[in-house]
Coordinates of C-alpha atoms in Angstrom, one line a residue:
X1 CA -4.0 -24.3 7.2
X2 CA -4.4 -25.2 11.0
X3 CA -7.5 -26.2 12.7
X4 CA -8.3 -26.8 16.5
X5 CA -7.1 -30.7 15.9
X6 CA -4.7 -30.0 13.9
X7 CA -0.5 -29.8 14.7
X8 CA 1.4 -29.1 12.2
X9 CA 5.2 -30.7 12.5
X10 CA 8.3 -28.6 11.8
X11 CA 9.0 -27.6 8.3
X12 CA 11.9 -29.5 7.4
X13 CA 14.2 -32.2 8.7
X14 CA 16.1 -34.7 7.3
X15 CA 17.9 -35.8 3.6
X16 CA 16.4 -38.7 1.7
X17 CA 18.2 -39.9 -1.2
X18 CA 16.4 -40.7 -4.2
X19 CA 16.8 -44.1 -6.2
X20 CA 21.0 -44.8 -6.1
X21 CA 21.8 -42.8 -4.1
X22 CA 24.2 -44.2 -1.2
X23 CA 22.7 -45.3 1.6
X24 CA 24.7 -42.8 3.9
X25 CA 25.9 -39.2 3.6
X26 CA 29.7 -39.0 3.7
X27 CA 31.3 -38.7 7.2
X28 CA 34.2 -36.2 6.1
X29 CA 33.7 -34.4 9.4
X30 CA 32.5 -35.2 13.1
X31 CA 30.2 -32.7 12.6
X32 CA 28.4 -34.7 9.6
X33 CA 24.6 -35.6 9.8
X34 CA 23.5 -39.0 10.3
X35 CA 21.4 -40.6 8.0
X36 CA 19.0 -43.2 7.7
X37 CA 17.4 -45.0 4.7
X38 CA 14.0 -45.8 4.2
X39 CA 12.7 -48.2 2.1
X40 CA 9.9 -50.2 2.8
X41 CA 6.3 -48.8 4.4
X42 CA 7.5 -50.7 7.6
X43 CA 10.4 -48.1 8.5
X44 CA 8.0 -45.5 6.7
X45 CA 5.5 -47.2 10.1
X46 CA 8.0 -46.8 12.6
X47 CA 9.2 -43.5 11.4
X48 CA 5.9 -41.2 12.0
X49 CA 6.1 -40.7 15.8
X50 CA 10.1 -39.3 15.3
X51 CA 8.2 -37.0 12.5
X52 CA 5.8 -35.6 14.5
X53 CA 7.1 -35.9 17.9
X54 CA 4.6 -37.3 19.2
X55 CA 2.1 -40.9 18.4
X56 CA -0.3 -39.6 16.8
X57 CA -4.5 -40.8 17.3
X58 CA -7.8 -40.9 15.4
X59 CA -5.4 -39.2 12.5
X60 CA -4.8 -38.3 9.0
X61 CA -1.2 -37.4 8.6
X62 CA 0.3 -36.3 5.4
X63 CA 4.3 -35.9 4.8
X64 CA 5.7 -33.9 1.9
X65 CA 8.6 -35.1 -0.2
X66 CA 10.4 -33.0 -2.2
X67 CA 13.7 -33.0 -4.0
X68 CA 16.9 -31.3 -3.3
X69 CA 20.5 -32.0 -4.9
X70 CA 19.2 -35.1 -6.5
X71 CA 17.9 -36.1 -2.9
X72 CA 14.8 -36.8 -1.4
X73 CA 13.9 -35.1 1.0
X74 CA 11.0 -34.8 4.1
X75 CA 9.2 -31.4 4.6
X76 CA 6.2 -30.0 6.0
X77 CA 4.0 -32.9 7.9
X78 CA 0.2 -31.9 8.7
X79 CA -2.0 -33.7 10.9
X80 CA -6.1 -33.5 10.9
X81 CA -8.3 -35.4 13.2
X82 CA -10.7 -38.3 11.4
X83 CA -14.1 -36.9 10.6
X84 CA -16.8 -39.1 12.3
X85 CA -18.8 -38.5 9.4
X86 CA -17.8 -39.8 5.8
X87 CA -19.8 -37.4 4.3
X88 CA -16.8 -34.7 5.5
X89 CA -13.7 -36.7 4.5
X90 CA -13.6 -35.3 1.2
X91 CA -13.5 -31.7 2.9
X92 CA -11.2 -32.9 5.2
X93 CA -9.0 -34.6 2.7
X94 CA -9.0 -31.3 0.3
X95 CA -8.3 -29.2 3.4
X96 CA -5.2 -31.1 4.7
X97 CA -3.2 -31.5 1.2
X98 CA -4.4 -27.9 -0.1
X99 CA -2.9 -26.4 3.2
X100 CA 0.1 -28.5 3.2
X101 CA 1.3 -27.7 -0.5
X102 CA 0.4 -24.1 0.1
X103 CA 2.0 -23.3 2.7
X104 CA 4.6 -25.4 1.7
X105 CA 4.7 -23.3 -1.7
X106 CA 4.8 -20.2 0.6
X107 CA 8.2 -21.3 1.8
X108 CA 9.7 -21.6 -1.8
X109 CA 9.6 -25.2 -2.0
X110 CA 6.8 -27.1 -3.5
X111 CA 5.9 -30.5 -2.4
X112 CA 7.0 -32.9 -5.0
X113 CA 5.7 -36.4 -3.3
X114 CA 3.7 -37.5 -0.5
X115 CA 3.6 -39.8 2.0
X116 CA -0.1 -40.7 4.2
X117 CA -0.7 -42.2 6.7
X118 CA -4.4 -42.8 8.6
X119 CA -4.3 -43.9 12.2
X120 CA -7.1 -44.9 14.2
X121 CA -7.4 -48.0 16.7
X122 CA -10.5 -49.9 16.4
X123 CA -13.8 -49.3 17.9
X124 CA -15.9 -52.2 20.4
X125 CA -15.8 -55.4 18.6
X126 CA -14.1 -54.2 15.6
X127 CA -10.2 -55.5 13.7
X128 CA -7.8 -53.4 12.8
X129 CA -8.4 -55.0 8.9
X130 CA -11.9 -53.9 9.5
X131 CA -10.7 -50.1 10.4
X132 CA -8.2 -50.1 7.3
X133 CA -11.2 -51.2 5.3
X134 CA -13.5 -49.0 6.6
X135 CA -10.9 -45.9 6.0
X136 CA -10.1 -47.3 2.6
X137 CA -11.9 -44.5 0.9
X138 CA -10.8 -41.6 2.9
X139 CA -7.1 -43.1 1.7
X140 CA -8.3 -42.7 -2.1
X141 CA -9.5 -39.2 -1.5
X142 CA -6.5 -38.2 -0.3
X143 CA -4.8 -39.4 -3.1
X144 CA -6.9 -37.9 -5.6
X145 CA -7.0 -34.6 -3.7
X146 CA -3.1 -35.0 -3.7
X147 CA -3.4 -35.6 -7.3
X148 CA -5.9 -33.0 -8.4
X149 CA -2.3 -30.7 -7.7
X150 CA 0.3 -32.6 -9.4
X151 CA 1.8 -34.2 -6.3
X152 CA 1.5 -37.9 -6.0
X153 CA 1.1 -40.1 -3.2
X154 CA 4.0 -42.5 -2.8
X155 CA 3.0 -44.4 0.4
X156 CA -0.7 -44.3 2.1
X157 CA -0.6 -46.5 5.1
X158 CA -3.2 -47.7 8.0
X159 CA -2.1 -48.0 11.2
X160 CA -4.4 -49.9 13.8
X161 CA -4.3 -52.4 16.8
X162 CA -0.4 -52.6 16.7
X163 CA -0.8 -53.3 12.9
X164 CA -0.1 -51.9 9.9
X165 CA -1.2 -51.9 5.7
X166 CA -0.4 -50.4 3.0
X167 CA -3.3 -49.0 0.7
X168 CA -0.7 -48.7 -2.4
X169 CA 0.9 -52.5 -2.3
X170 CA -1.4 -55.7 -2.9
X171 CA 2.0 -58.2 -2.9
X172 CA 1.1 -61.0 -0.2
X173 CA 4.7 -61.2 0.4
X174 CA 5.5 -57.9 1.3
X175 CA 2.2 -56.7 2.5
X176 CA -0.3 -59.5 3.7
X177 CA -3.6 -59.2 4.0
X178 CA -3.7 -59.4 7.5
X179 CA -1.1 -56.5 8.0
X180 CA 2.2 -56.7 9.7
X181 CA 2.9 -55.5 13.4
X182 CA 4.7 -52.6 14.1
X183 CA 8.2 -52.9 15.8
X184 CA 8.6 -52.2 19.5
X185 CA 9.3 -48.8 20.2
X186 CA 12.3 -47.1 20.5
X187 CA 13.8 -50.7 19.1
X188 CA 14.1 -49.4 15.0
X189 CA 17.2 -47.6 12.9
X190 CA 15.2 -44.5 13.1
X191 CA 14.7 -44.9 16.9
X192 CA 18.5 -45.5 17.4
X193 CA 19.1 -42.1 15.4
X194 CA 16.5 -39.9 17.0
X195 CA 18.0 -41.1 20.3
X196 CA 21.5 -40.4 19.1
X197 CA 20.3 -36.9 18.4
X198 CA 18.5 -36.2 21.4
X199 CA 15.1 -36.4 19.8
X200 CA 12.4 -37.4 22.2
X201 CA 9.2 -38.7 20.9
X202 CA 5.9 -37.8 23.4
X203 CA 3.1 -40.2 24.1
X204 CA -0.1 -39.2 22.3
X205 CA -2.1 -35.4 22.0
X206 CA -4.7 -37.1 24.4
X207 CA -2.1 -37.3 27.4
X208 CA -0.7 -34.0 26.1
X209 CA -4.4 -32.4 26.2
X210 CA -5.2 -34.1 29.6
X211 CA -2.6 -31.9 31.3
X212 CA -4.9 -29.0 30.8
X213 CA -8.2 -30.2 30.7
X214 CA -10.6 -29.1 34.1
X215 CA -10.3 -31.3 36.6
X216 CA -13.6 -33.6 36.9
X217 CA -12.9 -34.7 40.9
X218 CA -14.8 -34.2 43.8
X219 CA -12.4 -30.5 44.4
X220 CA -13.9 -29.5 40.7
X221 CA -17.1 -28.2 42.8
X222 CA -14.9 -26.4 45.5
X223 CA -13.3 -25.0 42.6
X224 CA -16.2 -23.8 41.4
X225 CA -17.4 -22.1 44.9
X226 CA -14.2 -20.3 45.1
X227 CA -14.6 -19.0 41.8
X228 CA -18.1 -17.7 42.1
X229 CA -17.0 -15.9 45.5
X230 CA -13.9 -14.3 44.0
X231 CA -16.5 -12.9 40.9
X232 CA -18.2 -11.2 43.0
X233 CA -15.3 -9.0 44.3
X234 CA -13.2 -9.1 41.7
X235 CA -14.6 -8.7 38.6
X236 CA -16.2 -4.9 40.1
X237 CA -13.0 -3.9 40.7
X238 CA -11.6 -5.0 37.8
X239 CA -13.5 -2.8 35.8
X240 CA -13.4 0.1 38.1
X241 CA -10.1 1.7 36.6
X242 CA -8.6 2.4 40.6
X243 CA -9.7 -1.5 41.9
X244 CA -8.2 -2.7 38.3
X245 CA -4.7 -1.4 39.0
X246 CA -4.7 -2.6 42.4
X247 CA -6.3 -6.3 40.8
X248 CA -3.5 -6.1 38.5
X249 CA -0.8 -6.3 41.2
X250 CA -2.2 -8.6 43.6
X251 CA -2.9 -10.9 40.8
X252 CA 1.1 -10.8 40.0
X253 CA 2.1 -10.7 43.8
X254 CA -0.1 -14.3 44.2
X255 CA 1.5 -15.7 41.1
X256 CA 4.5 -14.9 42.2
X257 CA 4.6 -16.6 45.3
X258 CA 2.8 -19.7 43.6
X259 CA 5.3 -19.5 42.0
X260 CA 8.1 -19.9 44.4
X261 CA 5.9 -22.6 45.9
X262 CA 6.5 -24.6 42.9
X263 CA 9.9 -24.0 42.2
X264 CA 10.7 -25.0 45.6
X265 CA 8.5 -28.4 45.7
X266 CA 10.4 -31.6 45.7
X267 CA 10.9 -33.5 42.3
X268 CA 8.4 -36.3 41.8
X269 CA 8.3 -39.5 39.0
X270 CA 6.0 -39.5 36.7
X271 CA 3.8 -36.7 34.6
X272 CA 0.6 -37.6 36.6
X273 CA 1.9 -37.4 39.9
X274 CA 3.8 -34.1 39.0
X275 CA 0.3 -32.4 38.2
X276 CA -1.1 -33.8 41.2
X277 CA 1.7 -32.2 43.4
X278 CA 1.3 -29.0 41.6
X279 CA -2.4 -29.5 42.0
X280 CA -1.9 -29.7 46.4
X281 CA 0.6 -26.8 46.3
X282 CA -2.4 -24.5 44.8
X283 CA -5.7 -23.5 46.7
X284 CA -8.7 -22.7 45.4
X285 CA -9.0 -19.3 46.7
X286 CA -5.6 -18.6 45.0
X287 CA -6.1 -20.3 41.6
X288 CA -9.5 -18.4 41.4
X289 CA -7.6 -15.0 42.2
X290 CA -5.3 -15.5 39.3
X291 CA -8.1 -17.0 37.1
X292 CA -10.2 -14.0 37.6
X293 CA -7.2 -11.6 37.4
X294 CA -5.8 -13.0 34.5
X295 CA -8.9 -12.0 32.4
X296 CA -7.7 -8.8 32.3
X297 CA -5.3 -8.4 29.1
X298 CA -3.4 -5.9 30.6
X299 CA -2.4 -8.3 33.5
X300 CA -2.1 -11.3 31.0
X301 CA 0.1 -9.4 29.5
X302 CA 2.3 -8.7 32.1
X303 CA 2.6 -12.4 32.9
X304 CA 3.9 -13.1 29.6
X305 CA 6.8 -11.8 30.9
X306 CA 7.7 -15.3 32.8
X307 CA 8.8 -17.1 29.2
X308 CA 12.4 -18.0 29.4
X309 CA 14.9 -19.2 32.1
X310 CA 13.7 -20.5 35.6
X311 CA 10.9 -18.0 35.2
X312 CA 9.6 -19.8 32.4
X313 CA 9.5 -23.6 34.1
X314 CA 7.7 -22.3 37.0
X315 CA 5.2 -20.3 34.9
X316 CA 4.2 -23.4 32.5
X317 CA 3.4 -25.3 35.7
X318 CA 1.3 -22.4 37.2
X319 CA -0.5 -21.9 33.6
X320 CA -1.3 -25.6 33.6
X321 CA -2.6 -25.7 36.7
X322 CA -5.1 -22.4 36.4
X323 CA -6.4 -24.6 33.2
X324 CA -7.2 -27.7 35.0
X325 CA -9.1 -25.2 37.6
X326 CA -11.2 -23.6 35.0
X327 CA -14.3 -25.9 35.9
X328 CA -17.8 -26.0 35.0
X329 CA -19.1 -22.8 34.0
X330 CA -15.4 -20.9 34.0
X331 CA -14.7 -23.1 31.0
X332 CA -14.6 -19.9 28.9
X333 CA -11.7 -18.0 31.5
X334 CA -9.5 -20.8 30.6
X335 CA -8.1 -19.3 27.3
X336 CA -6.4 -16.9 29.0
X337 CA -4.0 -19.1 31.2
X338 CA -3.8 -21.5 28.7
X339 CA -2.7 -19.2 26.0
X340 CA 0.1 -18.5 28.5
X341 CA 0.9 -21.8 28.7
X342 CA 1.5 -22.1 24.9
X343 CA 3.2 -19.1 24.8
X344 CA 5.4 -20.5 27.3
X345 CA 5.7 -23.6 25.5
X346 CA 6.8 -21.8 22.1
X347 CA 8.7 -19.5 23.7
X348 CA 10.8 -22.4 25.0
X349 CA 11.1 -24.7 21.9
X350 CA 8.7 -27.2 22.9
X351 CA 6.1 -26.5 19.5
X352 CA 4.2 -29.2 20.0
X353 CA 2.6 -28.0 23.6
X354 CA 2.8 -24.5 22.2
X355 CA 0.1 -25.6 19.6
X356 CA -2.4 -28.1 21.3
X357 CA -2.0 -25.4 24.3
X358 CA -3.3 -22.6 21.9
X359 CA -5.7 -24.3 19.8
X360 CA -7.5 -25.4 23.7
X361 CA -7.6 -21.6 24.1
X362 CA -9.0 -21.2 21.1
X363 CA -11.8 -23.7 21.9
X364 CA -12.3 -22.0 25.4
X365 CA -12.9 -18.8 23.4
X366 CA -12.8 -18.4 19.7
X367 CA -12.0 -14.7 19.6
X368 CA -9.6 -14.9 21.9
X369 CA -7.0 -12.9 19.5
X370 CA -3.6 -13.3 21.8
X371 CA -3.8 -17.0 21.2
X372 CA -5.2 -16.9 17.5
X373 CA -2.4 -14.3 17.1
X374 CA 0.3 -16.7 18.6
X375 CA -1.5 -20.2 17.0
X376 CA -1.2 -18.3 13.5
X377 CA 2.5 -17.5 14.1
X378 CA 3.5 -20.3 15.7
X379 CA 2.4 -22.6 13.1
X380 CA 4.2 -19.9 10.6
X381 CA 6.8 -20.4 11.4
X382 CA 7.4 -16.9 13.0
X383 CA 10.5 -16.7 15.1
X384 CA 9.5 -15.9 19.0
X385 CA 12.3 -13.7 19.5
X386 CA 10.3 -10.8 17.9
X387 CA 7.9 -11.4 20.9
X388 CA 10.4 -11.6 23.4
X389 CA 12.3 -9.0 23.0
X390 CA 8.9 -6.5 22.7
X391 CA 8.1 -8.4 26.4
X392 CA 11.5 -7.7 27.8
X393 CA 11.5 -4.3 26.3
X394 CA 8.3 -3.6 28.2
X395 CA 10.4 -4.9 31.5
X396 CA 12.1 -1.4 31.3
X397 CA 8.8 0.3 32.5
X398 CA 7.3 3.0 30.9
X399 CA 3.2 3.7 30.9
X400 CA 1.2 1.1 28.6
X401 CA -1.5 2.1 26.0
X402 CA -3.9 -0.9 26.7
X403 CA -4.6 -2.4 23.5
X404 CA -0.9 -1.6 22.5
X405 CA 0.2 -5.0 24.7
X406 CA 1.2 -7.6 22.5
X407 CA -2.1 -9.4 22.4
X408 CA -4.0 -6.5 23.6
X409 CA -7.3 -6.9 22.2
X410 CA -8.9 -3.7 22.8
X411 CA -10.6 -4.2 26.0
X412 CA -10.1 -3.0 29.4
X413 CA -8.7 0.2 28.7
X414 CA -6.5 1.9 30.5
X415 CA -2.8 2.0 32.1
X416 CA -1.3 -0.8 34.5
X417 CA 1.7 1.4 35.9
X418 CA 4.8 -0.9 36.5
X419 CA 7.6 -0.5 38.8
X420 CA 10.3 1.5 38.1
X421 CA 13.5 0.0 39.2
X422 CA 16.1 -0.6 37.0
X423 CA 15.9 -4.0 35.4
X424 CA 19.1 -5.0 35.0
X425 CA 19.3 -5.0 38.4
X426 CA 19.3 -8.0 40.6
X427 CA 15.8 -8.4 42.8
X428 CA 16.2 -9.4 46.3
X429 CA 16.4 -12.6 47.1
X430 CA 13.2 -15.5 46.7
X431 CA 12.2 -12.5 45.2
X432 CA 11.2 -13.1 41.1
X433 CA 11.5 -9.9 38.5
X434 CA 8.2 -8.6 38.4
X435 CA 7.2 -7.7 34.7
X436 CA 6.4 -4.4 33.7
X437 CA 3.6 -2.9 31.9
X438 CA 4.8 -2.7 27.8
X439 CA 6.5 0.6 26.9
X440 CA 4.8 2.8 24.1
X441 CA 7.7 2.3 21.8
X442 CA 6.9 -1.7 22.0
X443 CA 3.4 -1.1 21.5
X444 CA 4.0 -0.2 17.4
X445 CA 5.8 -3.5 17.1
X446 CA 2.8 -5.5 18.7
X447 CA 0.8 -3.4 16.8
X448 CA 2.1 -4.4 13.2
X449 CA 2.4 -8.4 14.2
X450 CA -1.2 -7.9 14.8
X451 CA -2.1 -5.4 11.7
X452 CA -0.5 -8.5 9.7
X453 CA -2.8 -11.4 11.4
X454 CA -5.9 -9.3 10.5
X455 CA -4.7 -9.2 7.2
X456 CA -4.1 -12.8 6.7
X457 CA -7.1 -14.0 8.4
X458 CA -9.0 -15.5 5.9
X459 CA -5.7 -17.2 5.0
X460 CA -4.9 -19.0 7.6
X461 CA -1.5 -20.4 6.2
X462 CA 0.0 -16.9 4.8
X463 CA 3.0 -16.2 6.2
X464 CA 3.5 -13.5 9.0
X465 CA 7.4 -13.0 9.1
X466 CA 10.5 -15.1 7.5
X467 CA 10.6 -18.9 8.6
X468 CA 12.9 -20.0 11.3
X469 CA 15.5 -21.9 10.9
X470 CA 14.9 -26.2 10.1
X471 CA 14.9 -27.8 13.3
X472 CA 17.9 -30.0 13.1
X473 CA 18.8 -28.5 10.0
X474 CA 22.2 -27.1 11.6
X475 CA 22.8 -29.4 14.1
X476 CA 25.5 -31.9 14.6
X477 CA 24.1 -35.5 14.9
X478 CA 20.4 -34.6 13.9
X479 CA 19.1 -37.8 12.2
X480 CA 18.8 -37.5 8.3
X481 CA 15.6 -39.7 7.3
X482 CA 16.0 -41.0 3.8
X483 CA 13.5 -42.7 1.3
X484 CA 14.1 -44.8 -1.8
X485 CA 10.5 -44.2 -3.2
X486 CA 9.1 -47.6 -1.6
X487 CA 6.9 -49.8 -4.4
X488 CA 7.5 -46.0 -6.4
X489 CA 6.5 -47.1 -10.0
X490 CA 3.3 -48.7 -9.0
X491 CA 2.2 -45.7 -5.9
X492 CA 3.6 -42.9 -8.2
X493 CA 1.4 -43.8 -10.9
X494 CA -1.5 -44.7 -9.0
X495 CA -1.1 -41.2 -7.4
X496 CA -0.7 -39.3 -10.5
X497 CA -3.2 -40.6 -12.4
X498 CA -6.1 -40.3 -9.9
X499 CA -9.3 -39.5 -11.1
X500 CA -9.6 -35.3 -10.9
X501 CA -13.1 -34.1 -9.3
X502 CA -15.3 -33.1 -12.3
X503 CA -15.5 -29.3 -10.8
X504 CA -13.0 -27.9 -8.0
X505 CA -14.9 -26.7 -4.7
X506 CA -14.8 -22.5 -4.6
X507 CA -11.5 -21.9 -2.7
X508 CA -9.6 -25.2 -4.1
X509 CA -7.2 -25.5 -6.9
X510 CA -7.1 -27.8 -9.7
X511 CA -4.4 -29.1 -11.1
X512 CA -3.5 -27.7 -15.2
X513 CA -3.3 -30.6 -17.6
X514 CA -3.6 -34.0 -17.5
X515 CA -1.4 -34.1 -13.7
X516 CA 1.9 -35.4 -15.2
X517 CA 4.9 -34.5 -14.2
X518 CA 7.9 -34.6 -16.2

């Protein structure tokens, strides 16, 4: 299940032990996980940015439990923007848990608890008690949707204003009715952990998102001039099947030596002020070239052939940049840059670009199948290295078939011929690898990840190819985040025994019997 606002967080990560267990896992080695204990909803508060990786706003987040060796245990997290409407929460709420337990069931592992949470800050002249009041019904039909499949909600909080409540505990003592602020950042046991693991936590999506959005300045319109001036040469010769060859490599030959141009730019502080630099180190008449270029899939293509080392660094600037310069009417031509960007992004670990990158693409252009091919996988869980090694495979030359690239979509045609060298030799110096055209024999690979989107595409959450590997599952130090079922008797039962919908919408299950579980 994934949406254009939705992010779905890795699928596993971190122990909980159930009720008596100990409170850590034995250190018999150095290369033992740490663990942390959570009991009450404030560490279950100050735990959702190091689950999600980022802070999450205007949200509904769920977190499956499940159990394993007598353990608790976090898996799949899911995250849906707030419906403005009321009217569509109940949609909303069925869509989030019904895509969280099935793909979760996919994976072999059934959900067997679950923790929400709603986050929202308040609007003008509004509390953050008002907000949790005013969500209190979205937070029941999240439990009942939870509950209509056998998997009751343990915790439901509200976060607002610095504040936080708890929709399953009514005890003044441990959850007034004015709420409780949330701790500093960075100043709780789960903080201390993540930072002992390496774990970064982002700021929100919107500062993530703002990184690619057009740019709104006073340049915006001499963006747009250059852009209309380079469509009027360009785009003729693109689809002129001599001019689109030649387009091909002078749209490669200027992002190289952007490039270069940002690689060799002096470091600055800050995220804003590093876009800015990047920003000045690229002309109009050059960011239209690429953006124009770039529309051809053949040539997109080809650049997808920066994603890894030094390459790959540079490239995610350039990508970011062409996306900020997609202004005004050339809204539509960002999906191609940006889809580079979030390949870039997945291609390099870093998920959480990879998907708000990807879903922008897909909001620039709907049917732009590279990057609902690559959202679909990503949030799959499909390992990157299948792509990869089909790009570097196509680094070895050979003629392409068009629509045999990896996200070729059928358009444009013909044949970009690449160069011939040898790749495993070293270019000359300043001089970046240029990438080559796909050969044939990669084509049938691309081919069949695409043949298995089509066929999963009215099921969004159906796997492509085997799951990767649990971030921080196998790594020394990577925080273990534990649960002792806070206020369980009372949020258990109030979860399981949720009143069922009288009929089930057509695509939704129900839950068999009465929703008990033994």
């Amino acid at each position: 299940m994934t949406n254009h606002g939705e992010t779905t967080g890795s699928y596993e990560n971190g122990d909980i032990p159930g009720p008596g267990r100990p409170d850590r896992a034995p250190q018999d080695s150095p290369g033992s996980e740490q663990q942390v204990t959570l009991r009450t909803p404030a560490e279950l508060a100050d735990a959702l940015p190091y689950l999600l990786g980022y802070r999450p706003e205007d949200s509904i987040v769920l977190a499956a439990l499940r159990d394993r060796d007598g353990r608790g245990r976090f898996g799949g997290r899911a995250r849906l923007g707030i419906p403005a409407n009321p009217d569509d929460w109940a949609g909303a709420a069925g869509q989030l848990v019904h895509g969280l337990v099935t793909g979760s069931e996919r994976r072999g592992v059934r959900p067997e608890q679950m923790v929400a949470y709603l986050c929202q800050e308040p609007g003008p002249g509004e509390t953050g008690r008002e907000v949790m009041e005013r969500l209190r019904p979205l937070a029941q039909k999240l439990r009942v949707a939870c509950g209509a499949l056998d998997v009751p909600v343990v915790e439901a909080l509200c976060i607002s204003a610095g504040r936080f409540w708890s929709y399953c505990c009514d005890e003044e003592a441990c959850c007034p009715a004015e709420g409780l602020p949330m701790g500093l950042p960075g100043t709780s046991v789960v903080a201390a952990a993540a930072t002992y693991a390496g774990i970064q936590v982002r700021g929100t999506l919107r500062e993530l998102r703002a990184r690619m959005l057009p740019r709104e300045d006073a340049a915006a319109a001499e963006q747009a001039a250059a852009l209309d001036a380079a469509a009027t040469t360009l785009v003729s010769r693109i689809l002129d099947a001599a001019g689109r060859s030649e387009v091909a490599e002078e749209t490669l030959d200027t992002a190289e030596r952007v490039m270069r141009r940002l690689a060799a730019a002096p470091p600055v502080s800050g995220v804003p002020a590093e876009d800015l630099r990047d920003d000045h180190l690229l002309g109009h008449e050059e960011a239209a070239a690429l953006i124009l270029g770039l529309q051809d899939r053949t040539t997109r293509d080809r650049a997808a052939a920066w994603m890894e080392g030094d390459e790959a660094a540079a490239a995610m600037r350039l990508w970011r940049a062409l996306a900020r310069r997609c202004v005004g009417a050339y809204g539509e031509h960002a999906a191609a840059p940006l889809t580079l960007a979030g390949w870039v992004a997945w291609s390099t670990g870093d998920e959480l670009e990879a998907r708000e990158a990807l879903a922008m693409a897909l909001g620039a252009d709907p049917d732009y199948l590279f990057a609902r091919l690559l959202h679909q996988a990503c949030n799959e869980g499909l390992d990157p290295e299948s792509i990869r090694r089909c790009l570097r495979e196509g680094r070895k030359g050979g003629a392409d078939e068009g629509s045999g690239t990896p996200g070729g979509d059928g358009h444009g045609g013909g044949a970009v011929e690449g160069e011939q060298a040898d790749p495993s030799s070293t270019p000359p110096p300043g001089r970046r690898r240029r990438p080559r055209a796909p050969a044939p024999r990669t084509a049938a690979s691309a081919q069949g990840i695409r043949r298995r989107a089509r066929a999963h595409a009215h099921e969004p959450s159906a796997a492509i190819v085997r799951p990767r590997t649990p971030s921080g599952g196998g790594r020394p130090g990577a925080p273990r985040t534990d649960l002792s079922r806070p206020h369980s008797s009372r949020a258990a039962a109030a979860g399981r025994h949720a009143t069922r919908p009288q009929g089930a919408r057509r695509g939704e299950s129900r839950a068999d019997g009465d929703g008990e579980r033994p």
